[in-house]
PDB file of C-alpha atoms and ligand atoms in Angstrom:
ATOM      1  CA  MET A1120      67.705   6.565 -22.876  1.00 62.00           C
ATOM      2  CA  VAL A1121      66.561   7.677 -19.511  1.00 64.00           C
ATOM      3  CA  LYS A1122      63.089   7.775 -18.070  1.00 56.00           C
ATOM      4  CA  PHE A1123      62.175  10.565 -15.565  1.00 60.00           C
ATOM      5  CA  PHE A1124      58.747  10.892 -13.762  1.00 51.00           C
ATOM      6  CA  ASN A1125      57.590  14.218 -13.547  1.00 53.00           C
ATOM      7  CA  LEU A1126      56.151  15.083 -10.004  1.00 46.00           C
ATOM      8  CA  ASN A1127      54.193  18.064 -11.115  1.00 50.00           C
ATOM      9  CA  LYS A1128      50.532  16.959 -10.816  1.00 49.00           C
ATOM     10  CA  ASN A1129      48.887  20.454 -11.535  1.00 53.00           C
ATOM     11  CA  GLU A1130      49.808  20.363 -15.026  1.00 51.00           C
ATOM     12  CA  ASP A1131      48.172  17.475 -16.965  1.00 51.00           C
ATOM     13  CA  GLN A1132      50.347  17.563 -19.973  1.00 51.00           C
ATOM     14  CA  ASP A1133      53.415  17.494 -17.836  1.00 50.00           C
ATOM     15  CA  ASP A1134      52.177  14.449 -15.704  1.00 53.00           C
ATOM     16  CA  ARG A1135      53.666  11.618 -17.247  1.00 64.00           C
ATOM     17  CA  GLU A1136      56.997  10.215 -17.789  1.00 81.00           C
ATOM     18  CA  VAL A1137      59.330  12.278 -19.746  1.00 89.00           C
ATOM     19  CA  HIS A1138      62.012  10.433 -21.863  1.00 91.00           C
ATOM     20  CA  ILE A1139      65.237  11.869 -22.983  1.00 95.00           C
ATOM     21  CA  ASP A1140      67.567  10.269 -25.330  1.00 97.00           C
ATOM     22  CA  LEU A1141      71.221  10.698 -23.824  1.00 97.00           C
ATOM     23  CA  ASN A1142      72.612  10.402 -27.496  1.00 97.00           C
ATOM     24  CA  ASN A1143      70.850  13.683 -28.476  1.00 97.00           C
ATOM     25  CA  ILE A1144      71.150  16.224 -25.488  1.00 98.00           C
ATOM     26  CA  PRO A1145      71.266  19.817 -27.086  1.00 98.00           C
ATOM     27  CA  LYS A1146      75.147  21.010 -27.155  1.00 98.00           C
ATOM     28  CA  HIS A1147      74.076  24.592 -26.131  1.00 99.00           C
ATOM     29  CA  ILE A1148      70.929  25.448 -24.191  1.00 99.00           C
ATOM     30  CA  ALA A1149      70.222  29.177 -23.331  1.00 99.00           C
ATOM     31  CA  ILE A1150      67.663  30.418 -20.784  1.00 99.00           C
ATOM     32  CA  ILE A1151      65.815  33.722 -20.236  1.00 99.00           C
ATOM     33  CA  MET A1152      65.565  33.481 -16.719  1.00 98.00           C
ATOM     34  CA  ASP A1153      62.385  35.292 -16.352  1.00 98.00           C
ATOM     35  CA  GLY A1154      59.542  35.883 -13.756  1.00 98.00           C
ATOM     36  CA  ASN A1155      61.380  36.588 -10.614  1.00 98.00           C
ATOM     37  CA  GLY A1156      59.328  39.754 -10.053  1.00 98.00           C
ATOM     38  CA  ARG A1157      56.059  38.007 -10.586  1.00 98.00           C
ATOM     39  CA  TRP A1158      56.994  35.145  -8.560  1.00 98.00           C
ATOM     40  CA  ALA A1159      57.803  37.319  -5.737  1.00 98.00           C
ATOM     41  CA  LYS A1160      54.483  39.569  -6.127  1.00 98.00           C
ATOM     42  CA  GLU A1161      52.476  36.258  -5.872  1.00 98.00           C
ATOM     43  CA  ARG A1162      54.074  35.711  -2.471  1.00 98.00           C
ATOM     44  CA  ASN A1163      53.682  39.290  -1.526  1.00 98.00           C
ATOM     45  CA  LEU A1164      57.482  39.521  -1.054  1.00 98.00           C
ATOM     46  CA  PRO A1165      59.725  42.252  -2.443  1.00 98.00           C
ATOM     47  CA  ARG A1166      61.029  41.772  -6.100  1.00 98.00           C
ATOM     48  CA  THR A1167      64.590  41.032  -4.792  1.00 98.00           C
ATOM     49  CA  MET A1168      63.000  38.002  -3.028  1.00 98.00           C
ATOM     50  CA  GLY A1169      62.278  36.804  -6.369  1.00 98.00           C
ATOM     51  CA  HIS A1170      65.816  37.117  -7.722  1.00 98.00           C
ATOM     52  CA  ARG A1171      67.067  35.674  -4.541  1.00 98.00           C
ATOM     53  CA  ALA A1172      65.235  32.647  -5.050  1.00 98.00           C
ATOM     54  CA  ALA A1173      66.172  32.787  -8.913  1.00 98.00           C
ATOM     55  CA  VAL A1174      69.723  31.886  -7.669  1.00 97.00           C
ATOM     56  CA  GLU A1175      68.470  28.647  -6.158  1.00 96.00           C
ATOM     57  CA  ALA A1176      67.174  27.427  -9.574  1.00 98.00           C
ATOM     58  CA  ILE A1177      70.445  28.431 -11.161  1.00 98.00           C
ATOM     59  CA  ARG A1178      72.149  26.082  -8.588  1.00 96.00           C
ATOM     60  CA  ASP A1179      70.139  22.951  -9.715  1.00 96.00           C
ATOM     61  CA  ILE A1180      70.060  23.538 -13.308  1.00 98.00           C
ATOM     62  CA  VAL A1181      73.705  24.212 -13.812  1.00 98.00           C
ATOM     63  CA  LYS A1182      74.158  20.905 -11.824  1.00 97.00           C
ATOM     64  CA  GLU A1183      71.785  19.085 -14.048  1.00 98.00           C
ATOM     65  CA  CYS A1184      73.206  20.481 -17.189  1.00 98.00           C
ATOM     66  CA  SER A1185      76.639  19.180 -16.023  1.00 98.00           C
ATOM     67  CA  LYS A1186      75.277  15.713 -15.554  1.00 97.00           C
ATOM     68  CA  LEU A1187      73.487  15.473 -18.636  1.00 97.00           C
ATOM     69  CA  ASN A1188      76.999  16.505 -20.589  1.00 98.00           C
ATOM     70  CA  VAL A1189      75.356  19.718 -22.151  1.00 98.00           C
ATOM     71  CA  ASN A1190      78.294  21.842 -23.420  1.00 98.00           C
ATOM     72  CA  TYR A1191      77.312  25.249 -23.059  1.00 99.00           C
ATOM     73  CA  LEU A1192      74.767  26.726 -20.827  1.00 99.00           C
ATOM     74  CA  THR A1193      73.955  30.677 -21.518  1.00 99.00           C
ATOM     75  CA  LEU A1194      71.926  32.146 -18.847  1.00 99.00           C
ATOM     76  CA  TYR A1195      70.546  35.746 -19.624  1.00 98.00           C
ATOM     77  CA  ALA A1196      70.905  37.354 -16.122  1.00 98.00           C
ATOM     78  CA  PHE A1197      70.985  41.023 -17.012  1.00 98.00           C
ATOM     79  CA  SER A1198      70.109  42.788 -20.339  1.00 98.00           C
ATOM     80  CA  THR A1199      71.438  46.167 -21.643  1.00 98.00           C
ATOM     81  CA  GLU A1200      67.961  47.268 -20.844  1.00 98.00           C
ATOM     82  CA  ASN A1201      67.817  46.226 -17.417  1.00 98.00           C
ATOM     83  CA  TRP A1202      69.441  49.195 -16.301  1.00 98.00           C
ATOM     84  CA  LYS A1203      66.144  51.124 -16.719  1.00 98.00           C
ATOM     85  CA  ARG A1204      65.026  49.475 -13.392  1.00 98.00           C
ATOM     86  CA  PRO A1205      65.094  51.026  -9.890  1.00 98.00           C
ATOM     87  CA  LYS A1206      68.402  51.798  -8.763  1.00 98.00           C
ATOM     88  CA  ASP A1207      67.771  49.535  -5.601  1.00 98.00           C
ATOM     89  CA  GLU A1208      66.856  46.660  -7.715  1.00 98.00           C
ATOM     90  CA  VAL A1209      69.664  46.825  -9.968  1.00 98.00           C
ATOM     91  CA  SER A1210      72.089  47.171  -6.800  1.00 98.00           C
ATOM     92  CA  ALA A1211      70.293  43.951  -5.400  1.00 98.00           C
ATOM     93  CA  LEU A1212      70.851  41.942  -8.573  1.00 98.00           C
ATOM     94  CA  MET A1213      74.729  43.093  -8.784  1.00 98.00           C
ATOM     95  CA  ARG A1214      75.070  42.050  -5.104  1.00 98.00           C
ATOM     96  CA  LEU A1215      73.254  38.651  -5.523  1.00 98.00           C
ATOM     97  CA  LEU A1216      75.502  37.930  -8.417  1.00 98.00           C
ATOM     98  CA  VAL A1217      78.914  38.396  -6.302  1.00 98.00           C
ATOM     99  CA  GLU A1218      77.040  36.475  -3.443  1.00 98.00           C
ATOM    100  CA  TYR A1219      76.337  33.447  -6.065  1.00 98.00           C
ATOM    101  CA  LEU A1220      79.830  33.597  -7.537  1.00 98.00           C
ATOM    102  CA  LYS A1221      81.493  33.585  -4.077  1.00 98.00           C
ATOM    103  CA  LYS A1222      79.577  30.939  -2.668  1.00 98.00           C
ATOM    104  CA  GLU A1223      79.561  28.738  -5.784  1.00 98.00           C
ATOM    105  CA  LEU A1224      83.036  29.078  -7.093  1.00 98.00           C
ATOM    106  CA  ASN A1225      84.553  25.992  -5.531  1.00 98.00           C
ATOM    107  CA  GLU A1226      81.596  23.833  -6.204  1.00 98.00           C
ATOM    108  CA  LEU A1227      81.360  24.772  -9.671  1.00 98.00           C
ATOM    109  CA  ASP A1228      85.229  24.428 -10.199  1.00 98.00           C
ATOM    110  CA  LYS A1229      84.796  20.996  -8.478  1.00 98.00           C
ATOM    111  CA  ASN A1230      82.490  20.229 -11.221  1.00 97.00           C
ATOM    112  CA  ASN A1231      84.788  20.853 -13.977  1.00 98.00           C
ATOM    113  CA  VAL A1232      82.397  24.105 -15.003  1.00 98.00           C
ATOM    114  CA  ILE A1233      84.111  26.965 -17.017  1.00 98.00           C
ATOM    115  CA  ILE A1234      82.527  30.324 -16.289  1.00 98.00           C
ATOM    116  CA  ASN A1235      82.357  32.894 -18.980  1.00 98.00           C
ATOM    117  CA  CYS A1236      80.954  36.029 -19.328  1.00 98.00           C
ATOM    118  CA  ILE A1237      79.148  37.570 -22.289  1.00 98.00           C
ATOM    119  CA  GLY A1238      78.138  41.293 -22.576  1.00 98.00           C
ATOM    120  CA  ASP A1239      79.870  44.222 -21.443  1.00 98.00           C
ATOM    121  CA  ILE A1240      81.080  43.563 -17.937  1.00 98.00           C
ATOM    122  CA  SER A1241      83.109  46.889 -17.720  1.00 98.00           C
ATOM    123  CA  LYS A1242      79.880  48.842 -16.922  1.00 98.00           C
ATOM    124  CA  LEU A1243      79.111  46.831 -14.085  1.00 98.00           C
ATOM    125  CA  PRO A1244      80.206  47.669 -10.323  1.00 98.00           C
ATOM    126  CA  LEU A1245      83.767  47.112  -9.464  1.00 98.00           C
ATOM    127  CA  ALA A1246      82.917  44.263  -7.059  1.00 98.00           C
ATOM    128  CA  CYS A1247      81.276  42.447  -9.715  1.00 98.00           C
ATOM    129  CA  GLN A1248      83.835  42.633 -12.254  1.00 98.00           C
ATOM    130  CA  GLU A1249      86.590  41.485  -9.756  1.00 98.00           C
ATOM    131  CA  GLN A1250      84.537  38.377  -8.713  1.00 98.00           C
ATOM    132  CA  LEU A1251      83.760  37.481 -12.302  1.00 98.00           C
ATOM    133  CA  ILE A1252      87.484  37.835 -13.111  1.00 98.00           C
ATOM    134  CA  ILE A1253      88.390  35.810 -10.342  1.00 98.00           C
ATOM    135  CA  SER A1254      85.815  33.335 -11.150  1.00 98.00           C
ATOM    136  CA  CYS A1255      86.728  33.058 -14.983  1.00 98.00           C
ATOM    137  CA  GLU A1256      90.515  32.784 -14.093  1.00 98.00           C
ATOM    138  CA  LYS A1257      90.035  30.168 -11.658  1.00 98.00           C
ATOM    139  CA  THR A1258      87.787  27.975 -13.979  1.00 98.00           C
ATOM    140  CA  LYS A1259      89.446  28.520 -17.388  1.00 98.00           C
ATOM    141  CA  THR A1260      91.208  25.326 -17.608  1.00 98.00           C
ATOM    142  CA  ASN A1261      88.267  23.115 -16.994  1.00 98.00           C
ATOM    143  CA  THR A1262      87.006  20.941 -19.297  1.00 98.00           C
ATOM    144  CA  GLY A1263      83.353  20.519 -18.223  1.00 98.00           C
ATOM    145  CA  LEU A1264      80.295  22.394 -18.834  1.00 98.00           C
ATOM    146  CA  THR A1265      80.855  26.146 -19.961  1.00 98.00           C
ATOM    147  CA  LEU A1266      78.527  28.559 -18.130  1.00 98.00           C
ATOM    148  CA  ASN A1267      77.974  31.492 -20.186  1.00 98.00           C
ATOM    149  CA  LEU A1268      76.795  34.358 -17.678  1.00 98.00           C
ATOM    150  CA  ALA A1269      74.923  36.994 -20.026  1.00 99.00           C
ATOM    151  CA  LEU A1270      75.331  40.221 -18.018  1.00 98.00           C
ATOM    152  CA  ASN A1271      74.784  43.672 -19.495  1.00 98.00           C
ATOM    153  CA  TYR A1272      74.365  41.621 -22.678  1.00 99.00           C
ATOM    154  CA  GLY A1273      72.249  42.859 -25.477  1.00 98.00           C
ATOM    155  CA  GLY A1274      71.978  41.184 -28.797  1.00 98.00           C
ATOM    156  CA  ARG A1275      71.822  44.399 -30.760  1.00 98.00           C
ATOM    157  CA  TYR A1276      74.740  45.794 -28.734  1.00 98.00           C
ATOM    158  CA  GLU A1277      76.806  42.480 -29.510  1.00 98.00           C
ATOM    159  CA  ILE A1278      76.341  43.098 -33.350  1.00 98.00           C
ATOM    160  CA  VAL A1279      77.338  46.713 -33.204  1.00 98.00           C
ATOM    161  CA  ARG A1280      80.405  45.669 -31.371  1.00 98.00           C
ATOM    162  CA  ALA A1281      80.998  43.019 -33.983  1.00 98.00           C
ATOM    163  CA  PHE A1282      80.954  45.757 -36.791  1.00 97.00           C
ATOM    164  CA  LYS A1283      83.107  48.109 -35.127  1.00 98.00           C
ATOM    165  CA  LEU A1284      85.670  45.293 -34.284  1.00 98.00           C
ATOM    166  CA  MET A1285      85.626  44.142 -37.823  1.00 97.00           C
ATOM    167  CA  TYR A1286      86.060  47.610 -39.195  1.00 97.00           C
ATOM    168  CA  GLU A1287      89.290  48.187 -36.995  1.00 98.00           C
ATOM    169  CA  ASP A1288      90.537  44.941 -38.245  1.00 98.00           C
ATOM    170  CA  ILE A1289      89.858  45.980 -41.959  1.00 97.00           C
ATOM    171  CA  LYS A1290      91.450  49.321 -41.378  1.00 97.00           C
ATOM    172  CA  SER A1291      94.590  47.633 -40.048  1.00 98.00           C
ATOM    173  CA  LYS A1292      94.370  45.147 -43.109  1.00 97.00           C
ATOM    174  CA  LYS A1293      94.144  42.078 -40.730  1.00 97.00           C
ATOM    175  CA  ILE A1294      91.124  41.070 -42.861  1.00 97.00           C
ATOM    176  CA  ASN A1295      89.941  42.153 -46.174  1.00 96.00           C
ATOM    177  CA  GLU A1296      86.166  42.491 -47.360  1.00 95.00           C
ATOM    178  CA  GLU A1297      86.300  39.191 -49.041  1.00 96.00           C
ATOM    179  CA  ASP A1298      86.931  37.676 -45.729  1.00 95.00           C
ATOM    180  CA  ILE A1299      83.720  38.843 -44.321  1.00 96.00           C
ATOM    181  CA  ASN A1300      81.115  36.143 -44.264  1.00 97.00           C
ATOM    182  CA  GLU A1301      78.693  34.417 -41.623  1.00 98.00           C
ATOM    183  CA  GLU A1302      81.498  32.567 -40.351  1.00 97.00           C
ATOM    184  CA  THR A1303      83.761  35.725 -40.000  1.00 96.00           C
ATOM    185  CA  VAL A1304      80.795  37.636 -38.132  1.00 98.00           C
ATOM    186  CA  SER A1305      80.259  35.001 -35.854  1.00 98.00           C
ATOM    187  CA  LYS A1306      84.147  35.073 -34.724  1.00 98.00           C
ATOM    188  CA  TYR A1307      83.365  38.950 -33.554  1.00 98.00           C
ATOM    189  CA  LEU A1308      80.517  37.720 -31.340  1.00 98.00           C
ATOM    190  CA  TYR A1309      80.934  37.133 -27.597  1.00 98.00           C
ATOM    191  CA  THR A1310      80.025  33.545 -28.399  1.00 98.00           C
ATOM    192  CA  LYS A1311      83.398  33.115 -30.668  1.00 98.00           C
ATOM    193  CA  GLY A1312      84.038  29.387 -31.114  1.00 98.00           C
ATOM    194  CA  MET A1313      80.614  28.397 -29.440  1.00 98.00           C
ATOM    195  CA  PRO A1314      77.936  26.295 -31.257  1.00 98.00           C
ATOM    196  CA  ASP A1315      74.497  28.446 -31.828  1.00 98.00           C
ATOM    197  CA  PRO A1316      72.238  27.501 -28.928  1.00 98.00           C
ATOM    198  CA  ASP A1317      70.059  24.614 -29.799  1.00 98.00           C
ATOM    199  CA  ILE A1318      67.281  25.596 -27.607  1.00 98.00           C
ATOM    200  CA  ILE A1319      66.313  28.654 -26.016  1.00 98.00           C
ATOM    201  CA  ILE A1320      64.275  28.294 -23.029  1.00 99.00           C
ATOM    202  CA  ARG A1321      61.910  31.235 -21.597  1.00 98.00           C
ATOM    203  CA  PRO A1322      59.896  30.452 -18.742  1.00 98.00           C
ATOM    204  CA  SER A1323      57.511  33.089 -17.415  1.00 98.00           C
ATOM    205  CA  GLY A1324      54.829  33.141 -19.869  1.00 98.00           C
ATOM    206  CA  GLU A1325      56.505  35.753 -22.329  1.00 98.00           C
ATOM    207  CA  GLN A1326      57.187  34.875 -25.914  1.00 98.00           C
ATOM    208  CA  ARG A1327      59.997  37.183 -26.858  1.00 98.00           C
ATOM    209  CA  LEU A1328      63.668  37.224 -27.197  1.00 98.00           C
ATOM    210  CA  SER A1329      64.190  40.636 -25.462  1.00 98.00           C
ATOM    211  CA  ASN A1330      67.344  41.293 -27.143  1.00 98.00           C
ATOM    212  CA  PHE A1331      68.923  37.841 -26.644  1.00 99.00           C
ATOM    213  CA  LEU A1332      71.462  36.071 -28.758  1.00 98.00           C
ATOM    214  CA  LEU A1333      69.928  37.868 -31.831  1.00 98.00           C
ATOM    215  CA  TRP A1334      72.504  36.567 -34.660  1.00 98.00           C
ATOM    216  CA  GLN A1335      72.972  33.048 -32.707  1.00 98.00           C
ATOM    217  CA  CYS A1336      69.279  32.237 -32.475  1.00 98.00           C
ATOM    218  CA  ALA A1337      68.653  31.834 -36.310  1.00 98.00           C
ATOM    219  CA  TYR A1338      67.853  27.971 -36.145  1.00 98.00           C
ATOM    220  CA  SER A1339      67.199  27.645 -32.609  1.00 98.00           C
ATOM    221  CA  GLU A1340      64.307  25.875 -31.019  1.00 98.00           C
ATOM    222  CA  PHE A1341      62.131  27.867 -28.837  1.00 98.00           C
ATOM    223  CA  TRP A1342      60.564  26.590 -25.585  1.00 98.00           C
ATOM    224  CA  TYR A1343      58.077  28.550 -23.664  1.00 98.00           C
ATOM    225  CA  SER A1344      56.297  27.973 -20.434  1.00 98.00           C
ATOM    226  CA  ASP A1345      54.335  29.614 -17.835  1.00 98.00           C
ATOM    227  CA  ILE A1346      56.450  28.507 -14.904  1.00 98.00           C
ATOM    228  CA  LYS A1347      58.162  31.699 -13.457  1.00 98.00           C
ATOM    229  CA  TRP A1348      62.113  30.931 -13.474  1.00 98.00           C
ATOM    230  CA  PRO A1349      62.439  30.375  -9.454  1.00 98.00           C
ATOM    231  CA  ASP A1350      59.968  27.595  -9.793  1.00 98.00           C
ATOM    232  CA  PHE A1351      62.123  26.099 -12.648  1.00 98.00           C
ATOM    233  CA  LYS A1352      63.171  22.596 -11.852  1.00 97.00           C
ATOM    234  CA  LYS A1353      65.050  19.806 -13.333  1.00 96.00           C
ATOM    235  CA  GLU A1354      61.695  18.451 -14.390  1.00 96.00           C
ATOM    236  CA  HIS A1355      61.290  21.357 -16.518  1.00 97.00           C
ATOM    237  CA  LEU A1356      64.495  20.984 -18.027  1.00 98.00           C
ATOM    238  CA  TYR A1357      63.922  17.421 -18.836  1.00 97.00           C
ATOM    239  CA  LYS A1358      60.627  18.127 -20.315  1.00 97.00           C
ATOM    240  CA  ALA A1359      62.216  21.005 -22.627  1.00 98.00           C
ATOM    241  CA  ILE A1360      64.899  18.685 -23.666  1.00 98.00           C
ATOM    242  CA  SER A1361      62.481  16.019 -24.497  1.00 97.00           C
ATOM    243  CA  ASP A1362      60.279  18.189 -26.518  1.00 97.00           C
ATOM    244  CA  TYR A1363      63.480  19.441 -28.287  1.00 98.00           C
ATOM    245  CA  GLN A1364      64.207  15.973 -29.196  1.00 98.00           C
ATOM    246  CA  ASN A1365      60.828  15.793 -30.887  1.00 97.00           C
ATOM    247  CA  ARG A1366      61.270  18.793 -33.020  1.00 97.00           C
ATOM    248  CA  ASP A1367      62.026  18.283 -36.597  1.00 96.00           C
ATOM    249  CA  ARG A1368      64.924  20.500 -37.160  1.00 96.00           C
ATOM    250  CA  ARG A1369      64.959  20.860 -40.914  1.00 97.00           C
ATOM    251  CA  PHE A1370      67.488  24.049 -41.251  1.00 97.00           C
ATOM    252  CA  GLY A1371      65.646  25.142 -44.284  1.00 97.00           C
ATOM    253  CA  GLY A1372      66.128  21.695 -46.095  1.00 97.00           C
ATOM    254  CA  LEU A1373      63.895  18.673 -46.401  1.00 93.00           C
ATOM    255  CA  LYS A1374      64.088  15.409 -44.489  1.00 80.00           C
TER     256      LYS A1374
HETATM  257  C1  LIG B 154      64.197  38.257 -14.602  1.00 67.45           C
HETATM  258  O1  LIG B 154      62.844  38.286 -13.830  1.00 67.45           O
HETATM  259  C2  LIG B 154      65.253  38.872 -14.044  1.00 67.45           C
HETATM  260  C3  LIG B 154      66.037  39.899 -14.609  1.00 67.45           C
HETATM  261  C4  LIG B 154      65.569  40.482 -15.700  1.00 67.45           C
HETATM  262  C5  LIG B 154      66.913  40.522 -14.258  1.00 67.45           C
HETATM  263  P1  LIG B 154      62.038  39.845 -13.855  1.00 67.45           P
HETATM  264  O2  LIG B 154      62.740  40.742 -12.534  1.00 67.45           O
HETATM  265  O3  LIG B 154      62.022  40.258 -15.195  1.00 67.45           O
HETATM  266  O4  LIG B 154      60.804  39.274 -13.619  1.00 67.45           O
HETATM  267  P2  LIG B 154      59.522  39.716 -14.104  1.00 67.45           P
HETATM  268  O5  LIG B 154      59.328  39.682 -15.426  1.00 67.45           O
HETATM  269  O6  LIG B 154      59.069  41.102 -13.585  1.00 67.45           O
HETATM  270  O7  LIG B 154      58.271  38.790 -13.379  1.00 67.45           O
HETATM  271  C1  LIG B 155      64.905  39.485 -20.306  1.00 67.45           C
HETATM  272  O1  LIG B 155      63.843  39.628 -19.188  1.00 67.45           O
HETATM  273  C2  LIG B 155      66.143  39.702 -19.727  1.00 67.45           C
HETATM  274  C3  LIG B 155      66.484  38.877 -18.495  1.00 67.45           C
HETATM  275  C4  LIG B 155      65.847  37.661 -18.172  1.00 67.45           C
HETATM  276  C5  LIG B 155      67.743  39.239 -18.061  1.00 67.45           C
HETATM  277  P1  LIG B 155      62.995  40.993 -18.942  1.00 67.45           P
HETATM  278  O2  LIG B 155      62.251  40.980 -17.981  1.00 67.45           O
HETATM  279  O3  LIG B 155      63.891  42.007 -18.955  1.00 67.45           O
HETATM  280  O4  LIG B 155      62.151  41.284 -20.646  1.00 67.45           O
HETATM  281  P2  LIG B 155      61.121  42.116 -20.925  1.00 67.45           P
HETATM  282  O5  LIG B 155      61.293  43.479 -20.369  1.00 67.45           O
HETATM  283  O6  LIG B 155      59.824  41.374 -20.233  1.00 67.45           O
HETATM  284  O7  LIG B 155      61.124  41.805 -22.401  1.00 67.45           O
HETATM  285 MG1  LIG B 156      60.997  40.023 -16.615  1.00 67.45          MG
END
């Protein structure tokens, strides 16, 4: 058991000690990193400055998840719908991704983090693809936290892709109709071999999934907060974990 004093004096409910049980840390935490644009707007800054500030938050949360021995951290960084944004914003996001990986790769590797991508990265600019491949390659034999970067990721796209892959395997007789069950479907998803997220965190005040991990979230606990992602600190992570530990997960059964 650890105790953590929350320094955020502005929010009454958070202004108390947060207890988390180190024996009941979620194996898989997924975060919809939202609110960067509004964070910037509140400060009269361009939206891209919000995305820049978001990178700082990522750094701290990855470090904290590693320390807490979380097995998987999935970060929603760019959705299949985010291409609708102005070209300049999309380019800035892609540049920030490359910058983040270049700057953090050695440190992440030193911390035993495995970098992994979920989503169709073949549509990303070449420089991003190259840096991602380098980062995944360098860290693939690590044994610590798996950092899933959801890039050009969409839950529906992922499911359609799974159907197509499965169809190919049926045609080539690799699998039969009888083999199709929930476990098989999971094996055709980007998250193959990973546990479903125990908790999905969404800051920024929005309470929707926005096409994130649609199959995998069947029994995930949701945790929402008004904090914008660039302001998301380790105390918020602790609060989310502590709330998660106080939830009653029944999976449809009875206690
Ligand atoms: C999340 O922040 C980052 C991405 C979606 C890439 P937003 O850019 O959506 O920030 P808001 O929602 O406009 O505040
Ligand atoms: C979800 O945020 C996608 C990411 C955080 C990458 P959005 O800002 O794109 O979602 P909506 O448009 O508010 O649903
Ligand atoms: Mg948003």
